[in-house]
Structures are given as C-alpha cells and as structure tokens.
XYZ file of C-alpha atoms in Angstrom:
189
model
C 102.486 237.287 61.401
C 103.872 234.960 58.707
C 107.130 233.355 59.203
C 109.718 232.015 56.737
C 108.849 228.557 57.819
C 105.147 229.000 56.767
C 106.042 230.446 53.459
C 108.500 227.600 52.828
C 105.810 224.938 53.736
C 103.308 226.713 51.448
C 105.751 226.762 48.580
C 106.700 223.135 49.147
C 102.983 222.074 49.172
C 102.207 224.206 46.083
C 105.346 224.260 43.849
C 103.540 226.388 41.180
C 104.464 229.306 43.377
C 108.084 228.809 42.294
C 106.946 229.771 38.718
C 105.683 233.246 39.944
C 107.564 236.287 38.671
C 109.641 238.008 41.274
C 106.916 240.789 41.585
C 104.011 238.303 41.751
C 105.905 236.338 44.361
C 106.463 239.426 46.355
C 102.700 240.375 46.178
C 101.749 236.797 47.229
C 104.291 236.585 50.053
C 103.340 240.103 51.280
C 99.500 239.313 51.597
C 99.212 235.572 52.370
C 98.206 234.577 55.824
C 98.104 231.222 57.498
C 94.942 230.540 59.460
C 94.778 227.285 61.441
C 91.454 225.551 62.055
C 91.154 223.112 64.881
C 89.114 219.889 64.249
C 85.376 220.880 64.241
C 86.090 224.550 63.500
C 84.025 226.192 60.762
C 85.849 227.362 57.650
C 82.776 228.732 55.884
C 79.053 229.044 56.574
C 76.409 228.829 54.008
C 76.185 232.256 52.065
C 79.365 233.574 53.671
C 81.473 235.867 51.465
C 84.714 234.326 50.297
C 87.301 236.541 51.677
C 90.242 234.377 50.753
C 91.470 231.904 48.244
C 92.256 228.936 50.454
C 95.145 226.441 49.772
C 95.279 223.562 52.241
C 98.848 222.965 53.608
C 97.934 220.265 55.962
C 94.712 218.694 57.349
C 91.381 218.236 55.926
C 87.993 219.963 55.613
C 84.648 218.572 54.585
C 82.327 220.574 52.350
C 78.686 219.724 52.702
C 75.148 221.130 52.365
C 72.560 220.702 54.907
C 68.852 220.156 53.916
C 66.047 222.080 55.715
C 65.309 218.824 57.460
C 68.793 218.578 58.890
C 70.093 215.977 56.464
C 73.660 216.501 55.474
C 75.111 215.651 52.158
C 78.980 215.500 51.723
C 79.877 217.340 48.573
C 83.724 216.710 48.786
C 86.636 216.979 51.042
C 89.775 219.141 50.648
C 93.065 217.630 51.960
C 96.767 218.667 51.923
C 97.688 220.144 48.635
C 94.234 220.744 47.716
C 91.951 223.797 47.154
C 88.138 224.306 47.312
C 86.294 224.439 44.018
C 83.370 226.282 45.657
C 85.666 229.010 47.209
C 87.250 229.418 43.635
C 83.749 229.718 42.219
C 82.700 232.283 44.780
C 85.901 234.407 44.092
C 85.263 234.195 40.286
C 81.547 235.014 40.483
C 81.349 237.277 43.477
C 78.671 235.303 45.208
C 78.307 233.693 48.654
C 79.570 230.268 49.608
C 76.909 227.739 48.568
C 77.630 225.166 51.288
C 79.293 224.687 54.586
C 82.899 223.774 55.353
C 84.250 222.314 58.537
C 87.722 221.124 59.550
C 87.856 217.395 60.133
C 91.241 217.516 61.621
C 93.632 220.269 62.647
C 94.003 222.197 59.293
C 96.648 224.593 58.264
C 95.760 226.881 55.344
C 97.419 229.441 53.034
C 94.949 232.283 52.423
C 95.408 234.721 49.727
C 93.027 237.717 50.060
C 90.416 238.019 47.331
C 92.089 241.238 45.999
C 95.404 239.421 45.734
C 93.658 236.453 44.013
C 91.977 238.688 41.497
C 95.315 240.558 40.908
C 97.235 237.404 40.310
C 94.467 236.023 38.071
C 94.851 239.168 35.816
C 98.630 239.327 35.871
C 100.230 235.895 36.573
C 100.009 233.210 33.800
C 101.393 230.672 36.263
C 98.777 231.349 38.933
C 95.864 231.745 36.432
C 96.872 228.404 34.838
C 97.025 226.609 38.184
C 93.669 228.044 39.353
C 91.802 227.188 36.009
C 93.445 223.734 35.780
C 92.613 223.014 39.329
C 89.060 224.449 39.071
C 88.518 222.232 36.027
C 89.695 219.138 37.678
C 87.576 219.788 40.788
C 84.506 220.639 38.865
C 84.965 217.374 36.938
C 84.963 215.678 40.449
C 81.684 217.344 41.283
C 80.078 215.944 38.161
C 81.170 212.538 39.139
C 79.477 213.130 42.535
C 76.270 214.234 40.756
C 76.334 211.105 38.662
C 77.032 208.868 41.593
C 74.305 210.263 43.700
C 71.809 210.282 40.812
C 72.612 206.904 39.273
C 74.592 204.671 41.552
C 72.700 202.443 43.945
C 73.064 203.315 47.683
C 74.835 200.001 48.304
C 77.454 200.882 45.655
C 78.027 204.380 47.065
C 78.380 202.875 50.556
C 80.809 200.162 49.389
C 83.071 202.913 47.663
C 82.864 205.092 50.773
C 84.003 202.246 52.991
C 86.961 201.431 50.788
C 87.915 205.121 50.800
C 87.635 205.403 54.561
C 89.329 202.154 55.568
C 92.637 202.431 57.252
C 95.524 200.064 56.577
C 93.831 197.348 58.671
C 90.521 197.665 56.837
C 88.859 199.286 59.671
C 86.439 202.295 59.181
C 86.434 204.644 62.193
C 83.195 206.428 61.399
C 79.683 206.307 62.906
C 76.756 205.077 60.845
C 75.619 208.708 60.780
C 78.851 209.934 59.349
C 78.761 207.339 56.745
C 75.220 208.097 55.803
C 76.056 211.831 55.348
C 79.073 210.876 53.255
C 76.844 208.890 50.855
C 73.818 211.185 50.871
C 71.515 208.964 52.856
C 70.221 208.782 56.383
C 71.484 206.458 59.233
C 68.290 204.322 59.251
C 68.832 203.232 55.722
C-alpha cells in the first residue's frame, strides 16, 4: 500500500514528476510501489528480468559483476536521487540484468512497473527526457569506469577510491577486500 507520505518523498527526491501531465501523474501514482531493502538484501541477481524501473529515494546499492573465480568488480553505486543504468538498459532492450545489485544500507526505492515505464516512455515527454538524459549521464560514467580500469594504474584507482570513501575525519571504514572489489583487484595486491 502506498501512502501519501511515500508519494511526497518520491516527488521531492525526483522533481521531474511535477512536470507530468495530470493523466501521467495519475498513472504513475496508481502503479508505483515502494520496496525497502535492508542492508545486504539483493536488489537484482545476474540475468534477472527487470520488472521495475527503480528510483532510489534513500539509501545506496552497489552494482557489481562476479567472475567465475569469485572475484568481484564494482561497476557503480546508486544512491539517493539516482537510478540504475543497467535497469534502464534491461527495460529498453528486454534483456536480463547483466550484473548483481545489493543494498549497502537500508534502501527505499520507488518502483514503476515495466508496463508503466514503457507507457510513460511512449506518452510523457517529461519522463522520456528524464530517462534518456539520466541514461546518457550514467552511460558516460560507465565509460569512465572502463577507461579507468583499462588505463589507470592500480595505485591511482585505489587513491581515488580512498578519497571517495573517506569520512569527514579522513577515515575509510572498509576492509581490504571491499576496497579491492571496488577497484577491480584482489585483496592480496
């Protein structure tokens, strides 16, 4: 059951919704649901069908790929106010999710069912513009990741990750294994 409070938080986090026509807003409000993932909960498994367009209201998920040997490679994270480029890609192409996604913290999502996503993409200029602009921005970020993994030395990738992860006191609260996964390496290196 969706509450007025959940709808208000969704619209506050994603102001583009205010630009919807009355009929598109009614469609979105009538079909959106608000799953909550506790830390460690799986958002998507590899090759899962994408049932919803997910918009992160609060919290954070990590999207990663696991090698056959068990080595994890962080692709990106989705935080409050963000969407998942791979979910968008799945919904646009009809394929399965090409990675895994796990909540790093308690995460509240707004989930538009795939049918609603497709309808709004066809009918709502405001929604289509948001999705395509967001998709372009996120895809550009993925190319930055490919460039970094392919061309940046491990020390440089690790230094960047440490700066991103450091709290206000300059402390990084991650294990060596977590950092290695974040930079596409192994703990021993």
